[in-house]
PDB file of C-alpha atoms and ligand atoms in Angstrom:
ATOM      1  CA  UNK A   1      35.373  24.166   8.329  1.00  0.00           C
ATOM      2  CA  UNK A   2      33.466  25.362   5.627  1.00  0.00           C
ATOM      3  CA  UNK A   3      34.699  28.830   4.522  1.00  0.00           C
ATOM      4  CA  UNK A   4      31.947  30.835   2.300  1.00  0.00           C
ATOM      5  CA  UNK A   5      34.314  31.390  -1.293  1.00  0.00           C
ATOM      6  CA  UNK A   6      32.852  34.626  -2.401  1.00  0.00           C
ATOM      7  CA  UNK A   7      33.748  37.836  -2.156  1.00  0.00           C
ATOM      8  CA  UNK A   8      31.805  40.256  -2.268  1.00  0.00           C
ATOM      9  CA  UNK A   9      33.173  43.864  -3.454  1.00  0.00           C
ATOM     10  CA  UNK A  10      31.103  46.714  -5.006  1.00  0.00           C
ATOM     11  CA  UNK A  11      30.776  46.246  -8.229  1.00  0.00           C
ATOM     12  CA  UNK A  12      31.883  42.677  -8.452  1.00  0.00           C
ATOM     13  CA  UNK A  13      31.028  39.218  -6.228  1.00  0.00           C
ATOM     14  CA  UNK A  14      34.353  37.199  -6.989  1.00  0.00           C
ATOM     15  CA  UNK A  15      34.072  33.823  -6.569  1.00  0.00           C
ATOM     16  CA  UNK A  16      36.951  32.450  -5.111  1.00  0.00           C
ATOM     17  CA  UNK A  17      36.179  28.674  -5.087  1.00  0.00           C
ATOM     18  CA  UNK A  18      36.268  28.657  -9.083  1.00  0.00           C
ATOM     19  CA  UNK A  19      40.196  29.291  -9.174  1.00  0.00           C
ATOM     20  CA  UNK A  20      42.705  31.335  -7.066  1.00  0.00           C
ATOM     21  CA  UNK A  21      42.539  35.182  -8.374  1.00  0.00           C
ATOM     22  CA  UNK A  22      45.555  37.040  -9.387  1.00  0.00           C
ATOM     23  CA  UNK A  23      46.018  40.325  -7.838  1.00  0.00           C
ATOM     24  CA  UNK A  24      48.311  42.712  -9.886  1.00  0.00           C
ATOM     25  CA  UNK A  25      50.315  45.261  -7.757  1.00  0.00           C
ATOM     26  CA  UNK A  26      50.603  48.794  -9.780  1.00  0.00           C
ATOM     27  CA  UNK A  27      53.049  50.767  -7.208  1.00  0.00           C
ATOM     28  CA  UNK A  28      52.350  54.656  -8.352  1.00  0.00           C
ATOM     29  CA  UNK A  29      55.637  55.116  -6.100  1.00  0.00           C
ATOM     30  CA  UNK A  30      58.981  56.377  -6.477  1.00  0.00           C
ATOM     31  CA  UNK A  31      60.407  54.410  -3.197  1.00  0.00           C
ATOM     32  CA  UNK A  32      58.449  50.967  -3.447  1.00  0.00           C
ATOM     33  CA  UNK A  33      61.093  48.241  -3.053  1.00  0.00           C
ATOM     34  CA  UNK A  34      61.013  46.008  -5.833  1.00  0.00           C
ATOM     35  CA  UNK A  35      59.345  48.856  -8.483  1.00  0.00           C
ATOM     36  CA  UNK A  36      59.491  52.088  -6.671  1.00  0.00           C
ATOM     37  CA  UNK A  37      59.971  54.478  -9.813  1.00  0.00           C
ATOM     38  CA  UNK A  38      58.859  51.982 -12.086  1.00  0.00           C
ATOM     39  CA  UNK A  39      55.431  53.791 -13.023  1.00  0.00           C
ATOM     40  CA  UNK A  40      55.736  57.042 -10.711  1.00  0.00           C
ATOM     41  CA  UNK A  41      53.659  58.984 -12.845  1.00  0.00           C
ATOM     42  CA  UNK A  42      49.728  58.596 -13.830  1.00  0.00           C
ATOM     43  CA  UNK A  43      50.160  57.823 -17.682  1.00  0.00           C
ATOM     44  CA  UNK A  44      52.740  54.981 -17.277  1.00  0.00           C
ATOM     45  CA  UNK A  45      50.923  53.599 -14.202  1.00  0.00           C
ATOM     46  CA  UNK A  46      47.729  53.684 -16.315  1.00  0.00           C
ATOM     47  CA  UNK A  47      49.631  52.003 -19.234  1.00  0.00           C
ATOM     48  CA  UNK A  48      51.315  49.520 -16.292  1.00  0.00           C
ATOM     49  CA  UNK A  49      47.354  48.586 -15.338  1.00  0.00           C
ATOM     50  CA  UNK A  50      46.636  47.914 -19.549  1.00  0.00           C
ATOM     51  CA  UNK A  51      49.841  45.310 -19.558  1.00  0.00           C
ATOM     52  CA  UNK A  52      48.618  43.174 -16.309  1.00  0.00           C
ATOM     53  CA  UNK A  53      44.984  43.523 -18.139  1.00  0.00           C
ATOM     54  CA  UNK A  54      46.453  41.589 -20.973  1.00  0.00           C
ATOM     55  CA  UNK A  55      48.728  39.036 -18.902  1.00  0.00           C
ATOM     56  CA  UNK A  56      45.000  38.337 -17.364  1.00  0.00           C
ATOM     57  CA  UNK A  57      45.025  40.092 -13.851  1.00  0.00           C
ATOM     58  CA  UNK A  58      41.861  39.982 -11.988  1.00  0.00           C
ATOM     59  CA  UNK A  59      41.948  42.385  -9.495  1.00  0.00           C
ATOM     60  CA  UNK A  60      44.499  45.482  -9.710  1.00  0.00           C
ATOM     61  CA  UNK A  61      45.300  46.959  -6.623  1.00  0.00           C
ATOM     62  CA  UNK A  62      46.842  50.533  -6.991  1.00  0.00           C
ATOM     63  CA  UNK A  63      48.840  51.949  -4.195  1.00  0.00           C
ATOM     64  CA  UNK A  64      50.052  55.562  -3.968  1.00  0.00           C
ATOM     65  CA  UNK A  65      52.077  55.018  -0.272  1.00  0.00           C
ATOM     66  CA  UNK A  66      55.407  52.424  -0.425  1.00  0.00           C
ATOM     67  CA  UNK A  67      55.130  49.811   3.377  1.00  0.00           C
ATOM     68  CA  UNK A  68      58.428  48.862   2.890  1.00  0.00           C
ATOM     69  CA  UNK A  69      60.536  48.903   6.048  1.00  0.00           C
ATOM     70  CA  UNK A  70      61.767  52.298   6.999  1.00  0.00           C
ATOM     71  CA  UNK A  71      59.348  53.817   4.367  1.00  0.00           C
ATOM     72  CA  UNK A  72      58.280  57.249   5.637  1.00  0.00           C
ATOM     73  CA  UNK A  73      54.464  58.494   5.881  1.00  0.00           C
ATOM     74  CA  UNK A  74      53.112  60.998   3.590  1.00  0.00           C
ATOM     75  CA  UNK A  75      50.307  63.570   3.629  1.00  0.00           C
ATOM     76  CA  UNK A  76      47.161  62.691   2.594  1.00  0.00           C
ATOM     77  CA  UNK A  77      46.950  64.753  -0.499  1.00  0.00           C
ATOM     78  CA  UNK A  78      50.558  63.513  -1.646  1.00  0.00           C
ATOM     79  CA  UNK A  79      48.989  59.936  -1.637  1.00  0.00           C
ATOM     80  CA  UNK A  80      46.015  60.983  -3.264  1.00  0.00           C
ATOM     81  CA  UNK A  81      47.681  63.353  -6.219  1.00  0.00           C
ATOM     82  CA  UNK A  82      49.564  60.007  -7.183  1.00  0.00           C
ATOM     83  CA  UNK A  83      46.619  57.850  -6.773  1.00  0.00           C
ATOM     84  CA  UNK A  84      43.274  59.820  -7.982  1.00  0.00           C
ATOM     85  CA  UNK A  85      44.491  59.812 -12.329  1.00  0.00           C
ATOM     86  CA  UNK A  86      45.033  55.935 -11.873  1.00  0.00           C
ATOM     87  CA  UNK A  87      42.406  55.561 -10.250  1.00  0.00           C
ATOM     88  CA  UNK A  88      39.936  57.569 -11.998  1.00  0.00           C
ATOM     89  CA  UNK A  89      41.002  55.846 -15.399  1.00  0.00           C
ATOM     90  CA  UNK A  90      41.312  51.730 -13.554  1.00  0.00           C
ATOM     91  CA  UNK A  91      37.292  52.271 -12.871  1.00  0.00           C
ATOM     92  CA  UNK A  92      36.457  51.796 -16.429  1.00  0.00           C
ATOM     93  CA  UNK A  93      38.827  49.163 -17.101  1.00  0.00           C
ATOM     94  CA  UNK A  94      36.165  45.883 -16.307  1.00  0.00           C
ATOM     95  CA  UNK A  95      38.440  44.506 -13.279  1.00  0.00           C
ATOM     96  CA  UNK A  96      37.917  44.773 -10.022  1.00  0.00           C
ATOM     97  CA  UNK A  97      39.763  48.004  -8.537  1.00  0.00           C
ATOM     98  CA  UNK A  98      41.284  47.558  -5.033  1.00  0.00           C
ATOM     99  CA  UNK A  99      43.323  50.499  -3.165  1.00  0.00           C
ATOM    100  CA  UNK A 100      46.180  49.750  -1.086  1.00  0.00           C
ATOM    101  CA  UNK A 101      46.053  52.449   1.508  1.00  0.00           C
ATOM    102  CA  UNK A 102      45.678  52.996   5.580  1.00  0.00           C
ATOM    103  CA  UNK A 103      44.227  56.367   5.462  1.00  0.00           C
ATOM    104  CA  UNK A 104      40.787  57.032   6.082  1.00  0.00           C
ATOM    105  CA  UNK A 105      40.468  60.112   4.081  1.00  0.00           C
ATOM    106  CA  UNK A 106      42.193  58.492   1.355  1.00  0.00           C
ATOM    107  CA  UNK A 107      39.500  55.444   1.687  1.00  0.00           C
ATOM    108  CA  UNK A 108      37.042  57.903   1.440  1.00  0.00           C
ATOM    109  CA  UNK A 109      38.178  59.397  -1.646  1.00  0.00           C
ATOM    110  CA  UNK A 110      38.738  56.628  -3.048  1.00  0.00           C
ATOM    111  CA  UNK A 111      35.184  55.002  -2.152  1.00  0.00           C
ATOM    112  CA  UNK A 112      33.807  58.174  -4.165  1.00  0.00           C
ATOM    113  CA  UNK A 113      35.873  57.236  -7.184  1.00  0.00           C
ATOM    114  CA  UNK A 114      34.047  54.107  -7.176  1.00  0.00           C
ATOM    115  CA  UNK A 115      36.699  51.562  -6.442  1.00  0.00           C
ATOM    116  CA  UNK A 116      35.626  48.102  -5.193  1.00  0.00           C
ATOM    117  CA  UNK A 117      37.908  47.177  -2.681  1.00  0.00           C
ATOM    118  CA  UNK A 118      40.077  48.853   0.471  1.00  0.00           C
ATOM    119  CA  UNK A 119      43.181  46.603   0.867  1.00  0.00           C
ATOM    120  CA  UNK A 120      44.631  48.122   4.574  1.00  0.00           C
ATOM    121  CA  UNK A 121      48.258  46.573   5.415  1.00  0.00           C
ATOM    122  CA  UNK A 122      47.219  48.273   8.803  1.00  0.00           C
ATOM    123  CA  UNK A 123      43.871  46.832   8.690  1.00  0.00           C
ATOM    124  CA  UNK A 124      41.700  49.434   9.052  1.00  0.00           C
ATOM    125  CA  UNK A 125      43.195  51.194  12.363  1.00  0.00           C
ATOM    126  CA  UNK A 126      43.368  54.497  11.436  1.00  0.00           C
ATOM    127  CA  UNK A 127      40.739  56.720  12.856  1.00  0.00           C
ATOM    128  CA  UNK A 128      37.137  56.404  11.745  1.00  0.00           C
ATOM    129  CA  UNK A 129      38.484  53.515   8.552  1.00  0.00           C
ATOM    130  CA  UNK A 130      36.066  50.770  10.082  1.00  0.00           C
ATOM    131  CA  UNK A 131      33.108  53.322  10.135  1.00  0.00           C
ATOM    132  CA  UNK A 132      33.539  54.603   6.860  1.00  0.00           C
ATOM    133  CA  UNK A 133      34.083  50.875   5.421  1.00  0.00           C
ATOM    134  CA  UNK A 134      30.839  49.970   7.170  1.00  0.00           C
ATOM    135  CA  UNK A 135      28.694  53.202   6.863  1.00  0.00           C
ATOM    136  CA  UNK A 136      29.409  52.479   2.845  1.00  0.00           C
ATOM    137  CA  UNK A 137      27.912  48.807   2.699  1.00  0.00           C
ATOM    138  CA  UNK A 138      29.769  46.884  -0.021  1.00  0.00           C
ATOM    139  CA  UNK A 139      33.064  48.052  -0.638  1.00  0.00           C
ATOM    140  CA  UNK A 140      35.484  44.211  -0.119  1.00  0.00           C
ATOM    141  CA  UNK A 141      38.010  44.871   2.435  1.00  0.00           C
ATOM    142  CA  UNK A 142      41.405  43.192   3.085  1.00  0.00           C
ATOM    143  CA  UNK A 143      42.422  42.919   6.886  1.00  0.00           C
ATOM    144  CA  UNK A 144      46.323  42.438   7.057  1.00  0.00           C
ATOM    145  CA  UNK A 145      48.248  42.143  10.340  1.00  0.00           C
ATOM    146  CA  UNK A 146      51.174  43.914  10.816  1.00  0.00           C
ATOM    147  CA  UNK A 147      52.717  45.531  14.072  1.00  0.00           C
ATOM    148  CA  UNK A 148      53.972  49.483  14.698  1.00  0.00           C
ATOM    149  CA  UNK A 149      54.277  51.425  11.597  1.00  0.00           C
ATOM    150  CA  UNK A 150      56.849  50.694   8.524  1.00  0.00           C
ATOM    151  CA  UNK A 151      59.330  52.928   9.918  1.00  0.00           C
ATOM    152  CA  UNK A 152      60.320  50.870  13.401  1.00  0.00           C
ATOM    153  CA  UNK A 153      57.805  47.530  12.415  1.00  0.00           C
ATOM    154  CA  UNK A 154      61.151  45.217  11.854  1.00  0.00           C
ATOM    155  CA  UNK A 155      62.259  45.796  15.240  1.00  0.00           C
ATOM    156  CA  UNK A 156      58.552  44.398  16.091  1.00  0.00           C
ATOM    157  CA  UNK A 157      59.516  41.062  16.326  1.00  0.00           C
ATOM    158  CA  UNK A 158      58.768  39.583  19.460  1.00  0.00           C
ATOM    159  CA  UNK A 159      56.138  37.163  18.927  1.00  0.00           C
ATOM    160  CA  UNK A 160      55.175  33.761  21.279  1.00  0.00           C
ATOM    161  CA  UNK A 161      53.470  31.670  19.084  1.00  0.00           C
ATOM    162  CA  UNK A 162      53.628  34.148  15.914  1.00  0.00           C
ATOM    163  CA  UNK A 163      50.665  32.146  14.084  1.00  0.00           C
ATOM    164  CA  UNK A 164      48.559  32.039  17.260  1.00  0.00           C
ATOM    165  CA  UNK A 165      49.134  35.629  17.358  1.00  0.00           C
ATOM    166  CA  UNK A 166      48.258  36.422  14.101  1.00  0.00           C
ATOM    167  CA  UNK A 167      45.193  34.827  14.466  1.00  0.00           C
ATOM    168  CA  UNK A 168      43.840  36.468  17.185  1.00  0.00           C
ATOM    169  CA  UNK A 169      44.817  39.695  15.810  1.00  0.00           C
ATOM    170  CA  UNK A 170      42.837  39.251  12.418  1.00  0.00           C
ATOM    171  CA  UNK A 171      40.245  37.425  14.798  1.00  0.00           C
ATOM    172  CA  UNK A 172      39.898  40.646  16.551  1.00  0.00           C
ATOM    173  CA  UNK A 173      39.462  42.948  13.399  1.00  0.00           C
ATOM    174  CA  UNK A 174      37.279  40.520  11.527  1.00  0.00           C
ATOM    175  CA  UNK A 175      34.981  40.941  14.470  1.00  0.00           C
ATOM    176  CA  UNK A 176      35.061  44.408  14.882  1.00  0.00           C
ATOM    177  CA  UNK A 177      34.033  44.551  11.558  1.00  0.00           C
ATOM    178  CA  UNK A 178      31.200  42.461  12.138  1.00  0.00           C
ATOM    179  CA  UNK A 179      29.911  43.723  15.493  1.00  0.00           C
ATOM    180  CA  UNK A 180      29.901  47.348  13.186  1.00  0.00           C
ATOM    181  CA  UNK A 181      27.387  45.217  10.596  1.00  0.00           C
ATOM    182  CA  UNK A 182      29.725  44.909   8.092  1.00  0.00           C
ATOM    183  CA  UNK A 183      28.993  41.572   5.900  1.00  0.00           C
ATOM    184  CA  UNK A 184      31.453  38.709   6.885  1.00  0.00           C
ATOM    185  CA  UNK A 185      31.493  37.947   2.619  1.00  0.00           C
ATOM    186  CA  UNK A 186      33.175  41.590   2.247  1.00  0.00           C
ATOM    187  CA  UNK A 187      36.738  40.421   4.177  1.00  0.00           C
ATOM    188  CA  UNK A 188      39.083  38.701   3.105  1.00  0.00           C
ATOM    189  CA  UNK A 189      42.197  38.618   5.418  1.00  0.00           C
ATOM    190  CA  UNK A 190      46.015  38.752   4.741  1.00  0.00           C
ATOM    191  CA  UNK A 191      48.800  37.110   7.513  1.00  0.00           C
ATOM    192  CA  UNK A 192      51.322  39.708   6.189  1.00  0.00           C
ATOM    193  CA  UNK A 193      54.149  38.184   5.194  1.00  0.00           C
ATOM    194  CA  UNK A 194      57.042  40.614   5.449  1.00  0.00           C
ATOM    195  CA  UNK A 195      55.516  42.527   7.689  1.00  0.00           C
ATOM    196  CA  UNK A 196      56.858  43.362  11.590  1.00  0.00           C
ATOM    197  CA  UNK A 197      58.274  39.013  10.650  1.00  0.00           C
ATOM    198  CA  UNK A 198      61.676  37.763  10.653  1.00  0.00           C
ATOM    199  CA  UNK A 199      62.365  35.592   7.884  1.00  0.00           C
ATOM    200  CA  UNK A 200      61.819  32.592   9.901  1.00  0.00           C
ATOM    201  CA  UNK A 201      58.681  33.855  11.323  1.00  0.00           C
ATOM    202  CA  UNK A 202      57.362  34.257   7.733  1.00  0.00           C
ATOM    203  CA  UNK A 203      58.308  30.939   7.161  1.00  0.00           C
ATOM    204  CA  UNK A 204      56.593  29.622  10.133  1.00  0.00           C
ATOM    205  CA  UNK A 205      53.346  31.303   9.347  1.00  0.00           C
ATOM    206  CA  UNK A 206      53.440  29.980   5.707  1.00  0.00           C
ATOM    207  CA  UNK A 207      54.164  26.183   7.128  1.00  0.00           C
ATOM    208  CA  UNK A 208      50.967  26.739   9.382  1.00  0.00           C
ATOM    209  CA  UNK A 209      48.696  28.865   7.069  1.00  0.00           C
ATOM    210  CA  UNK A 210      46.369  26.641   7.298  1.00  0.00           C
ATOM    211  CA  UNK A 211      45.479  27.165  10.886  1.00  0.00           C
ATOM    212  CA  UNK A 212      44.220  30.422   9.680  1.00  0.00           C
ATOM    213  CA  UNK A 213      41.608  28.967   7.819  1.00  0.00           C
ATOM    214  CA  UNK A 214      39.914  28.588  10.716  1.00  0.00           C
ATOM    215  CA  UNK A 215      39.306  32.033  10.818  1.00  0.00           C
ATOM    216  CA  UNK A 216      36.533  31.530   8.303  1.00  0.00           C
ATOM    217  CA  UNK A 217      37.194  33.893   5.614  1.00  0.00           C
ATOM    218  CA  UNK A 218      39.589  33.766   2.334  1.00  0.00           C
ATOM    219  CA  UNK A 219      43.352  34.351   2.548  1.00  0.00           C
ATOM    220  CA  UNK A 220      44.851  36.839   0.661  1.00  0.00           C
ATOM    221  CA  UNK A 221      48.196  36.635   0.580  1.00  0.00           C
ATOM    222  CA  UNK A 222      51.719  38.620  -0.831  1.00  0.00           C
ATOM    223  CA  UNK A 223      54.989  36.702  -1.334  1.00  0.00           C
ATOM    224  CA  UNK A 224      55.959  39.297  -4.160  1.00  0.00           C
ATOM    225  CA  UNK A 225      59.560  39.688  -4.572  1.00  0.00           C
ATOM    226  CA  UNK A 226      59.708  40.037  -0.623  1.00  0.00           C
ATOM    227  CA  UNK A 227      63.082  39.821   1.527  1.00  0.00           C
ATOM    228  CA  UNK A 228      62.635  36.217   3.104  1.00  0.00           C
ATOM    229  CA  UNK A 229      61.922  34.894  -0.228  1.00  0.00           C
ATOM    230  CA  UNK A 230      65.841  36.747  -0.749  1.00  0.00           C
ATOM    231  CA  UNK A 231      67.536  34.953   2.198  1.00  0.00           C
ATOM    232  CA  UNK A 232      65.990  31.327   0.707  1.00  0.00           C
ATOM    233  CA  UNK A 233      67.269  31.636  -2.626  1.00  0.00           C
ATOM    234  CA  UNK A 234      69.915  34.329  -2.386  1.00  0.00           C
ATOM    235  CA  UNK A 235      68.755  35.916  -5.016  1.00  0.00           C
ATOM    236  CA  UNK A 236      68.637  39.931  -5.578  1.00  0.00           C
ATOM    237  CA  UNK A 237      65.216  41.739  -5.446  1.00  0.00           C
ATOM    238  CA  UNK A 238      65.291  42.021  -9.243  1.00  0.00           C
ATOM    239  CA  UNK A 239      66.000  38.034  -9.678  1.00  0.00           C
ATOM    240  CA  UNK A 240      63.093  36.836  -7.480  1.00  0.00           C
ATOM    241  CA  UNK A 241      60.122  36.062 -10.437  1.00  0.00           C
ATOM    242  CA  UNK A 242      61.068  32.534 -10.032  1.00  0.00           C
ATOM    243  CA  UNK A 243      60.855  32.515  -6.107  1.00  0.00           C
ATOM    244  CA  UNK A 244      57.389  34.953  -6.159  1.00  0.00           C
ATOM    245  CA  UNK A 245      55.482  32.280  -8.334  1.00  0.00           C
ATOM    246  CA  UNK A 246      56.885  29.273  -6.752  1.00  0.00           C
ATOM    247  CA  UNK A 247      55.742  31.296  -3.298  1.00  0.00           C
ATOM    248  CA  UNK A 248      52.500  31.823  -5.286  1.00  0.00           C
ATOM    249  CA  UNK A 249      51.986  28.546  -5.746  1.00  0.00           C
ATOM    250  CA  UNK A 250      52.753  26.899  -2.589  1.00  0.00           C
ATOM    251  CA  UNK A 251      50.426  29.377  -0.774  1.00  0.00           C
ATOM    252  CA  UNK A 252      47.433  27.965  -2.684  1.00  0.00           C
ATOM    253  CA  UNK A 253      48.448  25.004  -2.238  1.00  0.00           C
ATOM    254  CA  UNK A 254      48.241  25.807   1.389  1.00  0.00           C
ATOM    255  CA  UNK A 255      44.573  27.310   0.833  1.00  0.00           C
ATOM    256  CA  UNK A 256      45.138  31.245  -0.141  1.00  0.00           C
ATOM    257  CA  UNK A 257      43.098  31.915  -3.118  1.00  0.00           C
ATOM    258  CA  UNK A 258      44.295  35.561  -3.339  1.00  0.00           C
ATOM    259  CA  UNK A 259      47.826  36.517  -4.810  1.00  0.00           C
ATOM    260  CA  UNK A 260      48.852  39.346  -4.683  1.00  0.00           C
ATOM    261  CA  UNK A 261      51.668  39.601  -7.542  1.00  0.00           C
ATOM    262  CA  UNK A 262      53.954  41.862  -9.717  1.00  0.00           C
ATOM    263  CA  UNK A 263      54.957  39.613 -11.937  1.00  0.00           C
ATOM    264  CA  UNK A 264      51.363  38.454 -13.314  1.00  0.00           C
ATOM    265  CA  UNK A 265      51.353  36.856 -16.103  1.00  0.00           C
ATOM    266  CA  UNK A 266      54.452  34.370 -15.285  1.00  0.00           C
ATOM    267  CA  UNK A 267      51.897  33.975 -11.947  1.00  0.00           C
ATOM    268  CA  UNK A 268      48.619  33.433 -13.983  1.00  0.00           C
ATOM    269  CA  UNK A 269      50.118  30.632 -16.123  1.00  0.00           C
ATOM    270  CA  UNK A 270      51.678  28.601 -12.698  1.00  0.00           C
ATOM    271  CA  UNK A 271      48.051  28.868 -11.260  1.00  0.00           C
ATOM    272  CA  UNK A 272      46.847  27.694 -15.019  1.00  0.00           C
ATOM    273  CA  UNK A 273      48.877  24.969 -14.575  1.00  0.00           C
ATOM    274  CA  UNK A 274      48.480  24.243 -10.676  1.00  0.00           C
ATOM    275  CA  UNK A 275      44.775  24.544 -11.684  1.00  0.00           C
ATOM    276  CA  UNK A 276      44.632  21.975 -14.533  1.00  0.00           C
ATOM    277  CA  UNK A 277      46.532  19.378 -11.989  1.00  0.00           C
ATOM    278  CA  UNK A 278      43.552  19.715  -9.773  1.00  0.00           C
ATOM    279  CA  UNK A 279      43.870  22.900  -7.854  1.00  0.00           C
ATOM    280  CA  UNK A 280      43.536  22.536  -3.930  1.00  0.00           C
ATOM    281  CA  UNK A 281      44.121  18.973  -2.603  1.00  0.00           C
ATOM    282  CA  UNK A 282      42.590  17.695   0.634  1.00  0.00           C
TER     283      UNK A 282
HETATM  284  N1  LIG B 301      52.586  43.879   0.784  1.00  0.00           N
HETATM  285  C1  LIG B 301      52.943  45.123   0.395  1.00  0.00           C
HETATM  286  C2  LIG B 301      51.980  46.120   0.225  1.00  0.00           C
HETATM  287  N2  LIG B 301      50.670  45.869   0.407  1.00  0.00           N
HETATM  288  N3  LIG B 301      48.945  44.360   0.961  1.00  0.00           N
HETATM  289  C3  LIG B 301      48.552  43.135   1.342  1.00  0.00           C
HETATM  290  N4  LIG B 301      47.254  42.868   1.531  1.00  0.00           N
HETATM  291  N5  LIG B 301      49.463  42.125   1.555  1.00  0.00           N
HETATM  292  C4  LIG B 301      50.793  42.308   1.388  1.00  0.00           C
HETATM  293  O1  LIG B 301      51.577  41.354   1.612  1.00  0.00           O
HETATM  294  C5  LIG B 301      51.253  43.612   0.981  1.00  0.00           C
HETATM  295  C6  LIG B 301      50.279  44.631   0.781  1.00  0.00           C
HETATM  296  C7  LIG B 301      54.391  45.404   0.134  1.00  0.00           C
HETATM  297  O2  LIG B 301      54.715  45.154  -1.193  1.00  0.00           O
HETATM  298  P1  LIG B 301      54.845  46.258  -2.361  1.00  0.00           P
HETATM  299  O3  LIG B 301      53.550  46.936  -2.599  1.00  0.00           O
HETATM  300  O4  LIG B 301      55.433  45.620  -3.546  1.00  0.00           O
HETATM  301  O5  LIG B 301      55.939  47.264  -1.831  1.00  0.00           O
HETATM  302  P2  LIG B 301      55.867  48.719  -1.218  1.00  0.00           P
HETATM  303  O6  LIG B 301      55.060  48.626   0.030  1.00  0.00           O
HETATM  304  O7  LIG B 301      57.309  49.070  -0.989  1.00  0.00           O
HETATM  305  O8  LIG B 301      55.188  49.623  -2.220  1.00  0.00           O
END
């Protein structure tokens, strides 16, 4: 199947047939798991966002909420106190700008800001997110599946055929989407690794990633530092560069073309490298 490589987001059209893009994770978090505290406050997350610049980040994606398991819910204006200063300055910084939020308020905000891209780990299921996305016209969306909320989603496990399931769940959001007349070249979708998965469900998915292709848009995709890459390696969440990029790799090689990263520039040179070998192989 031939899957149209561009996406389109509001300021930018990123064409995603060219090369696989690098998206840089700036956690304005004290609780994030692998860099909660890291850059908590808005002048060292805005400095954080000038580093991946230089490492050669394409898109930065800016999230004010940690989704790692157990991770509680805030308020809406807690979320946006931590995100609107990053935000504000990230606009003028030539990249694309993506938020990494489930809130539709916070969407909104955001959207008003001027930022180019919604990434929703609960793909846009809170009340009123797929209206707003669609009443706006061109901001890019990410669709990832997950199950429950952070707080119980590990002990949301109980899949048949977890690939078969993730497909018809992004199948099901992609076309709600659609049937509200948002543009199929705004989505990109995510199988969220880590996410309501065992390890060996993650793996699974990975194996078969290419099934989702047949979904018809992009895959975005985030190995980052995550637990299952952990029980491979048996390395600590600090030790886990080598395992993200190697992750990184593989899923392009399996037909993502977005990563989404904290360790970019040891990422950007892999997919330099993967790139100059020939990129995606039939
Ligand atoms: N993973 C995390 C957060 N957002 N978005 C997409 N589209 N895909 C992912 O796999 C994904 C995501 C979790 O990673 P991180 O942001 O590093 O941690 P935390 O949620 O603890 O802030």
């Amino acid at each position: 199947m031939t899957i149209s490589q561009i996406w389109k987001t509001t300021r930018f059209d990123l064409d995603l047939a060219e090369r696989p893009l690098v998206m840089g994770i700036v956690n304005v978090t004290p609780d994030s798991f692998s860099d909660g505290g890291q850059h908590d406050d808005a002048i060292r997350a805005i400095d954080f966002c000038e580093r991946l610049l230089d490492e050669g980040v394409d898109i930065l994606d800016i999230g004010g909420e940690s989704t790692r398991p157990g991770a509680p819910r805030l308020a809406v204006d807690e979320e946006w106190r931590r995100l609107e200063p990053v935000l504000r300055a990230a606009v003028n910084f030539g990249v694309p700008v993506s938020v990494d939020t489930c809130k539709t308020e916070v969407m909104r905000r955001a959207l008003d800001l001027g930022v180019d891209i919604i990434n929703d780990v609960q793909a846009l299921r809170d009340e009123g997110a797929s209206a707003l996305l669609a009443a706006h016209g061109t901001a890019g969306i990410c669709l990832m599946h997950m199950r429950g909320q952070p707080a119980g989603m590990q002990q949301l496990t109980d899949y048949g055929d977890v690939v078969a399931e993730v497909a018809v769940f992004l199948r099901e959001r992609l076309d709600h989407l659609l049937s509200l007349g948002v543009a199929a070249d705004r989505v990109t979708l995510d199988p969220g690794y880590g996410f309501a998965k065992t390890v060996e469900q993650n793996l699974e998915l990975q194996r078969r990633q290419r099934e989702l292709l047949a979904l018809g848009r992009p895959l975005l995709i985030g190995w980052s530092r995550k637990s299952t890459l952990g029980a491979v390696t048996g390395k600590a969440v600090d030790e886990r560069v080598a395992a993200s990029v190697g992750a990184a790799v593989a899923a392009v090689s399996l037909g993502a073309r977005v990563v989404r990263v904290h360790d970019v520039a040891a990422t950007v040179d892999a997919l330099k490298v993967w790139q100059a070998f020939g990129g995606l192989q039939a």
